[in-house]
CSV table of C-alpha atoms in Angstrom, one decimal:
chain,number,residue,atom,x,y,z
A,1,UNK,CA,0.0,0.0,0.0
A,2,UNK,CA,1.3,3.4,-0.9
A,3,UNK,CA,1.2,6.4,1.3
A,4,UNK,CA,0.3,9.9,0.1
A,5,UNK,CA,2.1,13.0,1.3
A,6,UNK,CA,-0.1,16.0,2.1
A,7,UNK,CA,1.8,18.2,-0.3
A,8,UNK,CA,0.9,16.0,-3.3
A,9,UNK,CA,-2.6,15.1,-2.2
A,10,UNK,CA,-5.5,15.4,-4.5
A,11,UNK,CA,-9.3,15.3,-4.6
A,12,UNK,CA,-11.1,12.5,-2.7
A,13,UNK,CA,-13.2,9.8,-4.4
A,14,UNK,CA,-16.3,11.2,-2.7
A,15,UNK,CA,-15.7,14.8,-4.1
A,16,UNK,CA,-15.1,13.5,-7.6
A,17,UNK,CA,-18.0,11.2,-7.6
A,18,UNK,CA,-20.3,13.9,-6.2
A,19,UNK,CA,-19.0,16.4,-8.8
A,20,UNK,CA,-19.6,14.0,-11.7
A,21,UNK,CA,-23.0,13.1,-10.4
A,22,UNK,CA,-24.0,16.7,-10.2
A,23,UNK,CA,-22.8,17.3,-13.8
A,24,UNK,CA,-24.9,14.4,-15.0
A,25,UNK,CA,-27.9,15.7,-13.1
A,26,UNK,CA,-27.3,19.1,-14.7
A,27,UNK,CA,-27.4,17.4,-18.1
A,28,UNK,CA,-30.7,15.8,-17.1
A,29,UNK,CA,-32.1,19.2,-16.1
A,30,UNK,CA,-31.0,20.6,-19.5
A,31,UNK,CA,-32.8,17.7,-21.3
A,32,UNK,CA,-36.0,18.3,-19.2
A,33,UNK,CA,-36.0,22.1,-20.0
A,34,UNK,CA,-35.4,21.5,-23.7
A,35,UNK,CA,-38.1,18.9,-23.7
A,36,UNK,CA,-40.6,21.2,-22.1
A,37,UNK,CA,-39.9,23.8,-24.7
A,38,UNK,CA,-40.4,21.3,-27.5
A,39,UNK,CA,-43.6,20.1,-25.9
A,40,UNK,CA,-44.1,17.0,-23.7
A,41,UNK,CA,-47.8,16.5,-24.2
A,42,UNK,CA,-49.8,14.7,-26.9
A,43,UNK,CA,-50.8,16.6,-30.0
A,44,UNK,CA,-53.2,15.7,-32.8
A,45,UNK,CA,-50.5,13.6,-34.5
A,46,UNK,CA,-49.4,11.8,-31.3
A,47,UNK,CA,-46.6,12.5,-28.8
A,48,UNK,CA,-44.8,15.8,-29.3
A,49,UNK,CA,-41.1,16.0,-29.8
A,50,UNK,CA,-40.2,16.5,-26.1
A,51,UNK,CA,-42.3,13.6,-24.8
A,52,UNK,CA,-39.7,10.8,-24.8
A,53,UNK,CA,-36.7,13.0,-23.9
A,54,UNK,CA,-38.6,14.5,-21.0
A,55,UNK,CA,-38.9,11.1,-19.3
A,56,UNK,CA,-35.3,10.3,-20.1
A,57,UNK,CA,-34.3,13.6,-18.4
A,58,UNK,CA,-36.4,12.7,-15.4
A,59,UNK,CA,-34.7,9.3,-15.2
A,60,UNK,CA,-31.2,10.9,-15.4
A,61,UNK,CA,-32.0,13.3,-12.6
A,62,UNK,CA,-33.5,10.7,-10.4
A,63,UNK,CA,-30.6,8.3,-11.0
A,64,UNK,CA,-28.2,11.1,-10.2
A,65,UNK,CA,-30.0,11.8,-7.0
A,66,UNK,CA,-29.7,8.1,-6.0
A,67,UNK,CA,-26.0,8.1,-6.9
A,68,UNK,CA,-25.4,11.3,-5.0
A,69,UNK,CA,-27.2,9.9,-1.9
A,70,UNK,CA,-25.1,6.7,-2.1
A,71,UNK,CA,-21.9,8.7,-2.6
A,72,UNK,CA,-22.5,10.9,0.4
A,73,UNK,CA,-23.4,7.9,2.6
A,74,UNK,CA,-20.2,6.1,1.7
A,75,UNK,CA,-17.6,6.2,4.4
A,76,UNK,CA,-14.7,5.4,2.1
A,77,UNK,CA,-13.2,8.8,1.3
A,78,UNK,CA,-9.9,7.7,-0.2
A,79,UNK,CA,-7.7,9.6,-2.6
A,80,UNK,CA,-9.0,9.7,-6.2
A,81,UNK,CA,-5.7,10.8,-7.7
A,82,UNK,CA,-2.8,13.0,-6.8
A,83,UNK,CA,-2.6,16.5,-8.3
A,84,UNK,CA,0.4,15.5,-10.4
A,85,UNK,CA,-1.5,12.6,-11.9
A,86,UNK,CA,-4.4,14.9,-12.7
A,87,UNK,CA,-2.1,17.4,-14.4
A,88,UNK,CA,-0.8,14.7,-16.7
A,89,UNK,CA,-4.4,13.7,-17.6
A,90,UNK,CA,-5.3,17.4,-18.2
A,91,UNK,CA,-2.2,17.8,-20.4
A,92,UNK,CA,-4.0,15.5,-22.8
A,93,UNK,CA,-7.6,16.5,-22.1
A,94,UNK,CA,-7.2,20.3,-22.5
A,95,UNK,CA,-5.4,20.2,-25.9
A,96,UNK,CA,-7.9,17.6,-27.2
A,97,UNK,CA,-10.8,19.8,-26.1
A,98,UNK,CA,-9.2,22.8,-27.9
A,99,UNK,CA,-8.7,20.6,-31.0
A,100,UNK,CA,-12.3,19.5,-31.1
A,101,UNK,CA,-13.6,23.1,-30.3
A,102,UNK,CA,-11.4,24.7,-33.0
A,103,UNK,CA,-12.5,22.2,-35.7
A,104,UNK,CA,-15.6,24.1,-36.8
A,105,UNK,CA,-13.5,27.2,-37.4
A,106,UNK,CA,-10.3,25.8,-38.8
A,107,UNK,CA,-11.5,22.5,-40.4
A,108,UNK,CA,-10.3,19.0,-39.7
A,109,UNK,CA,-7.0,19.3,-41.6
A,110,UNK,CA,-5.6,22.4,-40.1
A,111,UNK,CA,-6.7,21.5,-36.6
A,112,UNK,CA,-5.1,18.0,-37.0
A,113,UNK,CA,-1.8,19.4,-38.3
A,114,UNK,CA,-1.5,21.6,-35.2
A,115,UNK,CA,-2.8,18.9,-32.8
A,116,UNK,CA,-0.5,16.2,-34.1
A,117,UNK,CA,2.5,18.6,-34.3
A,118,UNK,CA,1.9,19.9,-30.8
A,119,UNK,CA,1.7,16.4,-29.2
A,120,UNK,CA,4.6,15.0,-31.1
A,121,UNK,CA,6.9,17.9,-30.2
A,122,UNK,CA,5.6,18.7,-26.7
A,123,UNK,CA,4.9,15.2,-25.3
A,124,UNK,CA,6.9,13.0,-27.6
A,125,UNK,CA,10.0,15.3,-28.0
A,126,UNK,CA,10.4,14.3,-31.6
A,127,UNK,CA,12.7,16.2,-33.9
A,128,UNK,CA,11.2,18.9,-36.1
A,129,UNK,CA,11.6,17.0,-39.4
A,130,UNK,CA,9.7,14.0,-37.9
A,131,UNK,CA,7.0,16.3,-36.4
A,132,UNK,CA,6.5,18.2,-39.7
A,133,UNK,CA,6.4,15.0,-41.7
A,134,UNK,CA,3.8,13.2,-39.6
A,135,UNK,CA,1.8,16.4,-38.8
A,136,UNK,CA,1.4,17.2,-42.4
A,137,UNK,CA,1.5,13.6,-43.7
A,138,UNK,CA,-1.4,12.2,-41.7
A,139,UNK,CA,-4.0,14.9,-42.8
A,140,UNK,CA,-2.9,14.5,-46.4
A,141,UNK,CA,-3.3,10.7,-46.2
A,142,UNK,CA,-6.7,11.2,-44.5
A,143,UNK,CA,-7.8,13.6,-47.2
A,144,UNK,CA,-7.0,11.1,-50.0
A,145,UNK,CA,-8.5,8.1,-48.2
A,146,UNK,CA,-11.7,9.7,-47.1
A,147,UNK,CA,-12.4,12.6,-49.6
A,148,UNK,CA,-11.0,11.1,-52.8
A,149,UNK,CA,-11.4,7.4,-52.5
A,150,UNK,CA,-14.4,6.9,-50.3
A,151,UNK,CA,-16.0,10.3,-51.3
A,152,UNK,CA,-16.7,11.2,-47.6
A,153,UNK,CA,-16.5,14.9,-47.1
A,154,UNK,CA,-14.8,16.0,-43.9
A,155,UNK,CA,-15.1,19.4,-42.1
A,156,UNK,CA,-13.2,22.1,-43.9
A,157,UNK,CA,-12.1,25.5,-42.7
A,158,UNK,CA,-11.2,28.7,-44.6
A,159,UNK,CA,-7.7,27.5,-45.6
A,160,UNK,CA,-9.1,24.3,-47.3
A,161,UNK,CA,-11.8,26.4,-49.0
A,162,UNK,CA,-9.1,28.8,-50.2
A,163,UNK,CA,-7.1,25.8,-51.6
A,164,UNK,CA,-10.2,24.5,-53.2
A,165,UNK,CA,-10.1,21.1,-51.4
């Protein structure tokens, strides 16, 4: 069994489980509010658009309440992860979220070039020739496989539009 020093402690299991449960409950509330706006009753043609999602939202909120109750009653309040471990996880999660969030504005190819290059150089410590070769090579290969051979259009940004891709 390992011991944890207080200077490198982190969030407890109970705090993380309660936080995730509350986020899921918030999602359920958003579903319920959206369903009410769409209509949850029966119309002339049958159930309205929000009828089924409304009950799914109720189920999510009730399930979250049960999970929160069980979490708060649990006496095991061990360490979830140390802050250093969470920083390592976030060093992947944050750039990935930025990659996904930038895709509607930059397109898949430009976002992928930056994303691959960033990770190869920052985390992998690869040399610049290798980084540039893979960062540009993978989106080019992806373009030919999906857009040219399978005829599947992928999200494009202003640079791809300018290049006529």
